[in-house]
Amino acid sequence: MFEQIVAASKGKQIVMFLDYDGTLSPIVEDPEKAFMPREMRAALRDVARYFPTAIVTGRCRDKVYSFVKLAGLYYAGSHGMDIKGPSKSCKHKKGNQGVLFQPASEFLPMIDEVYKALVEKTKSIPGAKVENNKFCVSVHFRCVDEKSWATLAEQVRSVLNEYPKLKLTQGRKVLEIRPTIKWDKGRALEFLLEALGFANSNDVLPVYIGDDRTDEDAFKVLRDRGQGFGILVSKIPKETNASYSLQEPSEVKEFLRRLVDWKKLSQGAPSP
């Protein structure tokens, strides 16, 4: 896989896109404790020095930034509905500094309302956790007894019945409530490529690494463009639009390290 990606990048700018949970950090029972290992942060920081790099996550942008704490990256939170560029000057950038894009701003009061209603509605189910991700709401059921899953889903649907402008999708042990606007991680990827000045360019090789069902939107965009590679993080074979797979975050870290080492060598820089 690594050799094929490097070969395809000849004469092109690699742009890295990474999901957070299950890709850069291990999946944990408490989403508030999904911390990124120190070695992963170092690998990510090095990658961002050599390639434009974006985190694309279902999490609230501020929350994921508090986990990652790296200034030189793009952050696309709430499944790409909240995008901000690097907070320091970025040498990769061709377009405007500090991109900020929020295509679902009008939904903020509604999302807040739904969040409060869901907290109230689900508090009778032990282990259920409702997370306000600013432009979407996540209902985590990783710690809920399997016998209660159907009840929880029913409670979530009963709240959503009052809000036809919101839709329900499912990820890894999580129910996601999002605005019905045509926006997802795939659209966010296209927006970021455009912001970087690569809108209709053949001189770019996007690489997107993710582990969740919502990442399939980005994998599909790359497949439809016939450009770049999607890499699914999964221990079990799944139907996917990704071109390759890695088993777990530790393999993602090794992939990122190899990419940096290759780039250093290709530039003739001495390795530390």
Coordinates of C-alpha atoms in Angstrom, one line a residue:
M1 CA 0.0 0.0 0.0
F2 CA 2.7 2.5 1.1
E3 CA 4.7 2.0 -2.1
Q4 CA 1.7 2.4 -4.4
I5 CA 0.7 5.7 -2.7
V6 CA 4.3 7.0 -2.9
A7 CA 4.5 6.0 -6.6
A8 CA 1.2 7.7 -7.4
S9 CA 2.4 10.9 -5.6
K10 CA 5.2 11.6 -8.1
G11 CA 5.0 15.2 -9.2
K12 CA 2.0 15.8 -6.9
Q13 CA 1.2 17.4 -3.6
I14 CA 0.0 14.9 -1.0
V15 CA -2.8 16.3 1.2
M16 CA -3.7 14.4 4.4
F17 CA -7.2 14.0 5.8
L18 CA -7.7 12.1 9.0
D19 CA -10.7 11.2 11.2
Y20 CA -10.1 11.4 14.9
D21 CA -11.8 8.8 17.0
G22 CA -10.7 5.3 16.1
T23 CA -8.1 6.7 13.7
L24 CA -5.8 9.0 15.7
S25 CA -7.1 7.9 19.1
P26 CA -8.3 4.6 20.3
I27 CA -12.1 4.0 20.7
V28 CA -12.8 4.4 24.4
E29 CA -16.0 3.9 26.5
D30 CA -16.0 7.6 27.6
P31 CA -15.8 9.9 24.6
E32 CA -14.5 12.7 26.9
K33 CA -11.4 10.6 27.4
A34 CA -10.5 9.8 23.8
F35 CA -7.0 11.2 24.2
M36 CA -4.4 10.9 21.5
P37 CA -1.2 9.1 22.5
R38 CA 1.9 11.3 22.7
E39 CA 3.7 9.4 19.9
M40 CA 0.7 9.9 17.6
R41 CA 0.7 13.7 18.3
A42 CA 4.4 13.7 17.3
A43 CA 3.7 11.8 14.1
L44 CA 0.8 14.1 13.2
R45 CA 2.9 17.2 13.9
D46 CA 5.6 16.0 11.6
V47 CA 3.2 15.1 8.9
A48 CA 1.7 18.6 9.0
R49 CA 5.2 20.1 8.6
Y50 CA 5.5 18.4 5.2
F51 CA 1.9 18.1 3.9
P52 CA -1.3 20.1 4.3
T53 CA -3.2 18.2 6.9
A54 CA -6.8 18.2 8.1
I55 CA -8.7 16.5 10.9
V56 CA -12.3 15.7 9.7
T57 CA -14.5 14.6 12.6
G58 CA -18.0 14.3 13.8
R59 CA -16.8 15.9 17.0
C60 CA -17.2 19.6 17.9
R61 CA -14.2 21.4 16.4
D62 CA -13.2 23.0 19.7
K63 CA -13.4 19.6 21.4
V64 CA -11.1 17.9 18.9
Y65 CA -8.7 20.8 19.0
S66 CA -8.5 20.4 22.8
F67 CA -7.4 16.8 22.2
V68 CA -5.0 17.4 19.3
K69 CA -3.5 20.8 20.4
L70 CA -1.6 21.4 17.1
A71 CA -1.9 24.8 15.5
G72 CA -0.7 24.0 12.0
L73 CA -3.7 21.9 10.9
Y74 CA -7.1 22.4 9.4
Y75 CA -9.9 21.3 11.6
A76 CA -13.3 20.3 10.2
G77 CA -15.7 19.5 13.1
S78 CA -19.4 18.4 13.2
H79 CA -18.9 16.2 10.1
G80 CA -17.3 19.1 8.2
M81 CA -20.0 21.6 9.1
D82 CA -17.5 23.7 11.1
I83 CA -14.2 24.3 9.3
K84 CA -11.2 26.4 10.4
G85 CA -7.7 26.8 8.9
P86 CA -4.4 26.8 10.7
S87 CA -4.0 29.4 13.4
K88 CA -0.5 30.1 12.4
S89 CA 0.9 31.0 8.9
C90 CA 0.9 27.9 6.7
K91 CA 3.4 27.5 3.9
H92 CA 1.1 25.1 2.0
K93 CA -1.6 27.6 1.6
K94 CA -2.4 29.1 -1.8
G95 CA -5.8 30.7 -0.8
N96 CA -7.0 32.8 2.1
Q97 CA -5.6 32.5 5.6
G98 CA -7.7 31.1 8.4
V99 CA -10.6 29.5 6.4
L100 CA -13.8 29.6 8.4
F101 CA -16.9 27.9 7.0
Q102 CA -20.1 27.0 8.7
P103 CA -22.8 26.0 6.3
A104 CA -25.3 25.1 9.0
S105 CA -25.2 28.2 11.3
E106 CA -29.0 28.7 11.1
F107 CA -29.4 25.3 12.8
L108 CA -27.5 26.2 16.0
P109 CA -30.5 27.1 18.2
M110 CA -32.4 23.9 16.9
I111 CA -29.4 21.7 17.7
D112 CA -29.1 23.1 21.2
E113 CA -32.8 22.5 21.7
V114 CA -32.6 18.9 20.6
Y115 CA -29.5 18.3 22.7
K116 CA -31.4 19.4 25.9
A117 CA -34.5 17.3 24.9
L118 CA -32.3 14.2 24.3
V119 CA -30.5 14.6 27.6
E120 CA -33.9 14.7 29.4
K121 CA -35.4 11.9 27.3
T122 CA -32.5 9.4 27.6
K123 CA -31.5 9.9 31.3
S124 CA -33.5 6.9 32.3
I125 CA -31.2 4.6 30.3
P126 CA -28.0 3.7 32.2
G127 CA -24.8 4.3 30.1
A128 CA -26.4 6.6 27.5
K129 CA -24.3 9.7 26.9
V130 CA -25.5 12.7 24.8
E131 CA -22.8 14.9 23.3
N132 CA -23.4 18.4 21.9
N133 CA -21.0 18.7 18.9
K134 CA -22.2 22.2 18.1
F135 CA -23.7 21.5 14.6
C136 CA -24.8 18.0 15.4
V137 CA -25.6 15.8 18.4
S138 CA -24.2 12.4 19.2
V139 CA -26.0 9.8 21.4
H140 CA -23.4 7.3 22.5
F141 CA -24.6 3.8 23.4
R142 CA -21.2 2.0 23.8
C143 CA -21.9 1.7 27.6
V144 CA -25.6 0.8 27.3
D145 CA -26.8 -2.7 27.8
E146 CA -27.7 -4.3 24.5
K147 CA -31.2 -5.0 25.6
S148 CA -31.8 -1.3 25.9
W149 CA -30.5 -0.3 22.4
A150 CA -33.9 -0.5 20.7
T151 CA -35.5 1.6 23.5
L152 CA -32.8 4.2 23.2
A153 CA -33.2 4.4 19.4
E154 CA -37.0 4.8 19.9
Q155 CA -36.5 7.6 22.4
V156 CA -34.2 9.4 20.0
R157 CA -36.6 9.0 17.1
S158 CA -39.5 10.3 19.2
V159 CA -37.6 13.6 19.8
L160 CA -36.6 13.9 16.2
N161 CA -40.1 13.5 15.0
E162 CA -40.6 17.1 16.1
Y163 CA -37.7 18.3 13.9
P164 CA -38.1 17.4 10.2
K165 CA -35.0 19.5 9.3
L166 CA -32.8 17.1 11.2
K167 CA -31.8 13.6 10.2
L168 CA -30.6 10.5 12.1
T169 CA -27.6 8.4 11.1
Q170 CA -25.6 5.7 12.9
G171 CA -21.9 5.3 13.4
R172 CA -19.8 3.0 15.7
K173 CA -22.0 2.6 18.8
V174 CA -23.3 6.2 18.3
L175 CA -26.5 7.8 16.9
E176 CA -25.8 11.1 15.1
I177 CA -28.4 13.8 14.7
R178 CA -27.5 16.3 11.9
P179 CA -29.1 19.0 9.8
T180 CA -30.5 17.7 6.5
I181 CA -28.3 20.0 4.4
K182 CA -26.3 18.4 1.7
W183 CA -23.0 18.4 3.6
D184 CA -20.9 15.6 4.9
K185 CA -17.2 14.6 5.2
G186 CA -16.9 14.2 1.4
R187 CA -18.1 17.8 0.8
A188 CA -15.7 19.0 3.5
L189 CA -12.8 17.3 1.7
E190 CA -13.7 19.0 -1.5
F191 CA -14.1 22.3 0.2
L192 CA -10.7 22.0 1.8
L193 CA -9.0 21.0 -1.4
E194 CA -10.5 24.1 -3.0
A195 CA -9.4 26.3 0.0
L196 CA -5.9 24.9 -0.5
G197 CA -6.0 25.9 -4.2
F198 CA -6.4 22.4 -5.6
A199 CA -10.0 22.6 -6.8
N200 CA -9.6 21.3 -10.3
S201 CA -5.9 20.4 -10.1
N202 CA -4.2 17.2 -11.3
D203 CA -1.2 18.1 -9.1
V204 CA -2.7 16.8 -5.9
L205 CA -3.0 13.4 -4.2
P206 CA -5.5 13.5 -1.4
V207 CA -5.2 10.7 1.2
Y208 CA -8.1 10.2 3.6
I209 CA -7.8 7.9 6.6
G210 CA -10.9 7.0 8.7
D211 CA -12.7 4.2 10.5
D212 CA -16.4 5.2 10.6
R213 CA -19.4 4.9 8.3
T214 CA -19.4 8.7 7.9
D215 CA -15.9 8.5 6.4
E216 CA -17.4 6.5 3.5
D217 CA -18.7 9.9 2.1
A218 CA -15.1 11.0 1.7
F219 CA -13.9 7.7 0.4
K220 CA -16.6 7.9 -2.3
V221 CA -15.6 11.4 -3.3
L222 CA -12.0 10.3 -3.9
R223 CA -13.2 7.2 -5.8
D224 CA -15.6 9.3 -8.0
R225 CA -12.8 11.8 -8.7
G226 CA -10.4 9.0 -9.6
Q227 CA -7.9 10.9 -7.5
G228 CA -6.1 10.0 -4.2
F229 CA -6.7 7.1 -1.8
G230 CA -9.1 6.3 1.0
I231 CA -7.7 4.1 3.8
L232 CA -10.2 2.4 6.1
V233 CA -9.1 1.7 9.7
S234 CA -10.8 -1.6 10.6
K235 CA -9.8 -5.0 12.2
I236 CA -12.5 -6.8 10.2
P237 CA -13.1 -6.7 6.4
K238 CA -16.0 -4.4 5.5
E239 CA -17.7 -3.2 2.4
T240 CA -16.0 0.1 1.7
N241 CA -15.2 2.8 -0.9
A242 CA -11.6 2.9 0.5
S243 CA -8.7 1.6 -1.6
Y244 CA -6.7 0.2 1.3
S245 CA -7.0 -0.6 5.0
L246 CA -5.1 -0.4 8.2
Q247 CA -6.1 -2.3 11.3
E248 CA -5.8 0.2 14.2
P249 CA -4.5 3.6 15.2
S250 CA -1.0 2.2 15.9
E251 CA -0.8 1.3 12.2
V252 CA -2.0 4.7 11.2
K253 CA 0.9 6.2 13.3
E254 CA 3.4 3.9 11.5
F255 CA 2.0 5.0 8.1
L256 CA 2.4 8.7 9.0
R257 CA 5.9 8.1 10.3
R258 CA 6.9 6.3 7.0
L259 CA 5.4 9.1 5.0
V260 CA 7.5 11.7 6.9
D261 CA 10.7 9.6 6.6
W262 CA 10.1 9.1 2.8
K263 CA 9.5 12.9 2.4
K264 CA 12.7 13.7 4.3
L265 CA 14.7 11.3 2.2
S266 CA 13.2 12.5 -1.1
Q267 CA 14.2 16.1 -0.1
G268 CA 17.7 14.9 0.7
A269 CA 17.3 16.1 4.3
P270 CA 19.3 14.2 7.0
S271 CA 17.1 12.1 9.3
P272 CA 17.3 13.0 13.0

